């Protein structure tokens, strides 16, 4: 079953690559069938897990190592997020790239990216995780440089330098861990626990080496430099990069490290969580401060991502069910809200040719639906109820207090204030200031349906995740399941 | 069941708000219904129904709704005000931008009306936030320079307020372990962080209420919002802050004498400070905004007393609740009065009737006998008597003297409005303009008749609606002296400066009073940051010094041009006034 989930997108990629540029219908059909099928399979897995089925697939890899794909609640969380947002992004991307060159290449790598992300989500041991993690790096590069401009290629270079270095460091860490603690399976922690008791200093060092590797994709300060540069990618790529694929892979990896490789108890005993929480807090504040000065909308969103991702890391780094819940639920919430914001930025750029915040005066009156969705998501990012972000902030704050770390609340408050300072003026200006001059294109009011509907869907999801937080299958509900599994009965 | 119906009608305006923009029959229907969106809530609140606890696990983090006695008063008053403001808006507003206005109007209304129903911390905070952020749209509606400035000040303080509230709630919920508003306050009282939590929530909700010194947004925001929106803001929305105090503060469960003293000091300071700054203003809506600040000062007094003396809590809650209802109706009527007068009158009779109604409402606010104002003030005085600790001797007479402060403001207001109404914008007022105003005035008239008995029962004083004896008539006459003082101060000031009475000179203290120095400093600092950033980016750290010099030179230039100097004297007066008043009240209270 986990193999089938991977296969749907891998097959799509294989089918799309050889297509000619003008075979639009066939390509679109493959894309939609692939992503719908995956959505369906994830649904089946969901159902299966509740029926008590164990999904696992194992393949022999290099000698002594096994590639393992397994479904647990944490992977379910990530798989669900990826499947839903990928489905919507596929529709958006088809609309967005209509008529532009190299679409077969684009969608081919796009599907490869999904495959890699699904692999990361379903990986059952550290080696499998690493293989897909690197596949993701490689599959994303052509998407970042898709436009082929000088700027895009330069950004792609920065991206590769950062992520490949990160990957190497990660490999080093994993190899070292294998030497010290034996092969790492996420369901089995005895090796690490034993090693931590015997060689605590080495295990601490390994933790930070692996963290440094993962921290690149997770965009932890000071390893975040590639992310604002990579925003030159086309809007759907940026959206995925910031919501599901690359950065989430890093954060998901950190969550796996803390929860399943070391285990909260061992990590806490080793004392590695406190530094992680501090790095996360610095990242939260630093990202917000950097976002303040930006005039390029996508750049601002990129810095906002840096800040918001660290919320997840902060939640993971503080021991206690409420913090973990806050962090894990933000894995979903941040994805939904940020993908919406990037979709909106793409719509505004496509329809009005606007990329800069200083040009956004009056956009709300020109594209009310888009800007309405943008407003809801931005308010969610600030953490104002009833949008999703509030739920995160609430549990992170309570978790911090529960763990006796009062400074967490102050970090959250400061970040809320900064986020409000960089988002609210955009919103106010878009709705209430008059545009400097007439809009260039008179035609359509909003973007085409192909672009607008996925945006609307993710926007509504962000709102519903907050308003209906108490409903079964809500992000909060899912995250509660994961937390329950982590902390045991 | 009943509660879900009430809740559905509370939430309905938001659905209506989304339909406003549709270009089909549904949209047309929504646009017709929008002004009356709060009417079903009025009817449901009047109906003799119970609204028991409703548990909605699926909503937010498990929401609970209920309508208790205090909530009922806040709900019905807010719903009446929003209905009046809605009907008024429909006739008053221009066609352009109407849907946008009603969108924010309806969403703000939803938040405001859901607030009294909320029975858990998260639902309350959610409704509060929805109201706060949608209210931003109402303030920005006109979108000129002034509106953008007022909006910036409003939203800055609102965000800070939200932060104080959410941090306060997190600490409270963590320490107390419950979300339920029935038990949260007493649970807070039992935690070691009770002082911190109370202080955070006092500040957070105090910003919305407009309590001095957190009031600066109010005199800026109320004049720029369209008149009916100001009526809703000042009549209903700022009361949300007061309701927040009543719902969350651990009054009645623990004695926090120091915080109580601070609240009393700031409250009394606010009463007189806002009157002193407000009566200098030349815009009737600014005067009303300052009057609201002054009245919020009065409303905070029972809260201060109850914080210090837990046994005073039940009458204090009753007194605040009634005061909020009285002030809400009267203040909304006065705001709509400004709108009515700007439209003009059909006949002399209409003008006379309007003037009579306006003067009556103004006198109600000043607290003349037989009005809700008098009743509200007697409620405050009853509570003040329970203040057995320090400074008890001063609170009571100052409450009486507050009549003079209000009278001063109201005289200024009446002269500005009646002076203005000679130049109408439109010749024929429509039913939609004068009817909502008349309804609010009638509600103000009827309020003491309906509420005297239950209020006195709550306050624990003997009800006495005896026929008037000569002694009582005499005592009533003597009760008018604060109002005479207020008018006398006005007359004395106006005699010295007739050009001020005409409103032809700018006010000595600009609206926003103590905000001014902060704004000045912020602007200077922002310019400094820009310069220094540029210097750093250019790699010229040596230019930092230049930027610093720029900051200095800029200030110097401002001085030379006399701009800053003029500003200095203007705001310095406000700052000195607020400090002096505060210090005096504090000294006397703590004697």
Short mmCIF file of C-alpha atoms in Angstrom, two decimals, chain A residues 293 322 365 379 382-386 390-391 393-398 401-403 406 409-410 412-414 416-417 420 424-425 428 431-434 466-471 476, chain B residues 57-62 96-97 104 121-122 125-127 129-130 133 136-138 140-143 148 155-156 159-160 162-163 166-167 169-174 179 193 533 537:
data_model
loop_
_atom_site.label_atom_id
_atom_site.label_comp_id
_atom_site.label_asym_id
_atom_site.label_seq_id
_atom_site.Cartn_x
_atom_site.Cartn_y
_atom_site.Cartn_z
CA UNK A 293 11.76 45.58 5.58
CA UNK A 322 0.52 20.63 24.56
CA UNK A 365 -11.05 46.62 -4.83
CA UNK A 379 -4.82 37.10 9.81
CA UNK A 382 -0.72 36.59 12.85
CA UNK A 383 -2.53 34.07 15.02
CA UNK A 384 -5.87 35.77 15.37
CA UNK A 385 -8.93 33.58 15.87
CA UNK A 386 -10.92 32.09 14.30
CA UNK A 390 -4.56 30.90 16.55
CA UNK A 391 -4.98 27.24 17.48
CA UNK A 393 -0.34 29.78 19.07
CA UNK A 394 -2.73 28.83 21.83
CA UNK A 395 -1.29 25.34 22.30
CA UNK A 396 2.31 26.47 21.91
CA UNK A 397 1.74 29.11 24.58
CA UNK A 398 0.00 26.73 26.95
CA UNK A 401 3.81 27.57 30.29
CA UNK A 402 3.20 23.93 31.16
CA UNK A 403 6.88 23.16 30.67
CA UNK A 406 7.53 31.38 30.27
CA UNK A 409 4.87 33.14 25.57
CA UNK A 410 6.99 36.25 25.15
CA UNK A 412 5.00 34.17 20.63
CA UNK A 413 3.80 37.63 21.65
CA UNK A 414 6.74 39.35 19.99
CA UNK A 416 2.56 38.05 16.77
CA UNK A 417 3.30 41.74 17.03
CA UNK A 420 0.92 42.01 12.48
CA UNK A 424 -1.64 44.49 8.39
CA UNK A 425 -0.28 47.46 6.41
CA UNK A 428 -5.03 48.03 4.87
CA UNK A 431 -8.37 47.59 0.63
CA UNK A 432 -8.34 51.25 1.52
CA UNK A 433 -5.68 53.12 -0.39
CA UNK A 434 -6.34 54.28 -3.90
CA UNK A 466 -9.63 27.15 13.08
CA UNK A 467 -13.41 27.47 13.21
CA UNK A 468 -14.01 23.74 13.15
CA UNK A 469 -10.95 22.73 15.15
CA UNK A 470 -13.10 20.45 17.29
CA UNK A 471 -14.39 18.33 14.40
CA UNK A 476 -6.12 19.55 15.46
CA UNK B 57 -17.68 20.49 20.83
CA UNK B 58 -17.01 20.91 17.14
CA UNK B 59 -16.68 24.66 17.17
CA UNK B 60 -13.25 26.17 17.91
CA UNK B 61 -11.66 24.39 20.85
CA UNK B 62 -15.01 23.28 22.18
CA UNK B 96 -20.43 54.32 -3.40
CA UNK B 97 -18.62 51.89 -1.16
CA UNK B 104 -17.44 45.38 7.92
CA UNK B 121 -12.52 31.88 27.14
CA UNK B 122 -11.68 30.94 23.55
CA UNK B 125 -11.63 35.92 22.62
CA UNK B 126 -12.60 34.86 19.11
CA UNK B 127 -15.70 37.04 19.08
CA UNK B 129 -11.00 39.56 17.80
CA UNK B 130 -13.54 39.35 15.00
CA UNK B 133 -10.41 43.51 13.25
CA UNK B 136 -10.76 48.43 11.59
CA UNK B 137 -12.63 48.42 8.28
CA UNK B 138 -15.32 50.72 9.67
CA UNK B 140 -10.89 53.17 7.55
CA UNK B 141 -14.07 53.45 5.50
CA UNK B 142 -13.65 57.06 4.40
CA UNK B 143 -9.99 56.32 3.59
CA UNK B 148 -5.64 56.23 7.72
CA UNK B 155 -5.00 48.89 14.94
CA UNK B 156 -1.68 49.35 16.75
CA UNK B 159 -3.03 44.43 18.35
CA UNK B 160 -1.27 45.32 21.58
CA UNK B 162 -5.04 41.43 21.77
CA UNK B 163 -1.55 40.47 22.90
CA UNK B 166 -4.12 36.36 24.79
CA UNK B 167 -1.09 36.25 27.07
CA UNK B 169 -5.69 34.13 28.94
CA UNK B 170 -2.85 31.68 28.34
CA UNK B 171 -1.43 32.27 31.80
CA UNK B 172 -4.91 32.14 33.30
CA UNK B 173 -6.01 28.99 31.51
CA UNK B 174 -2.71 27.29 32.23
CA UNK B 179 -11.82 27.48 29.84
CA UNK B 193 -0.23 34.52 39.30
CA UNK B 533 19.83 51.51 7.34
CA UNK B 537 23.62 49.05 3.36
#
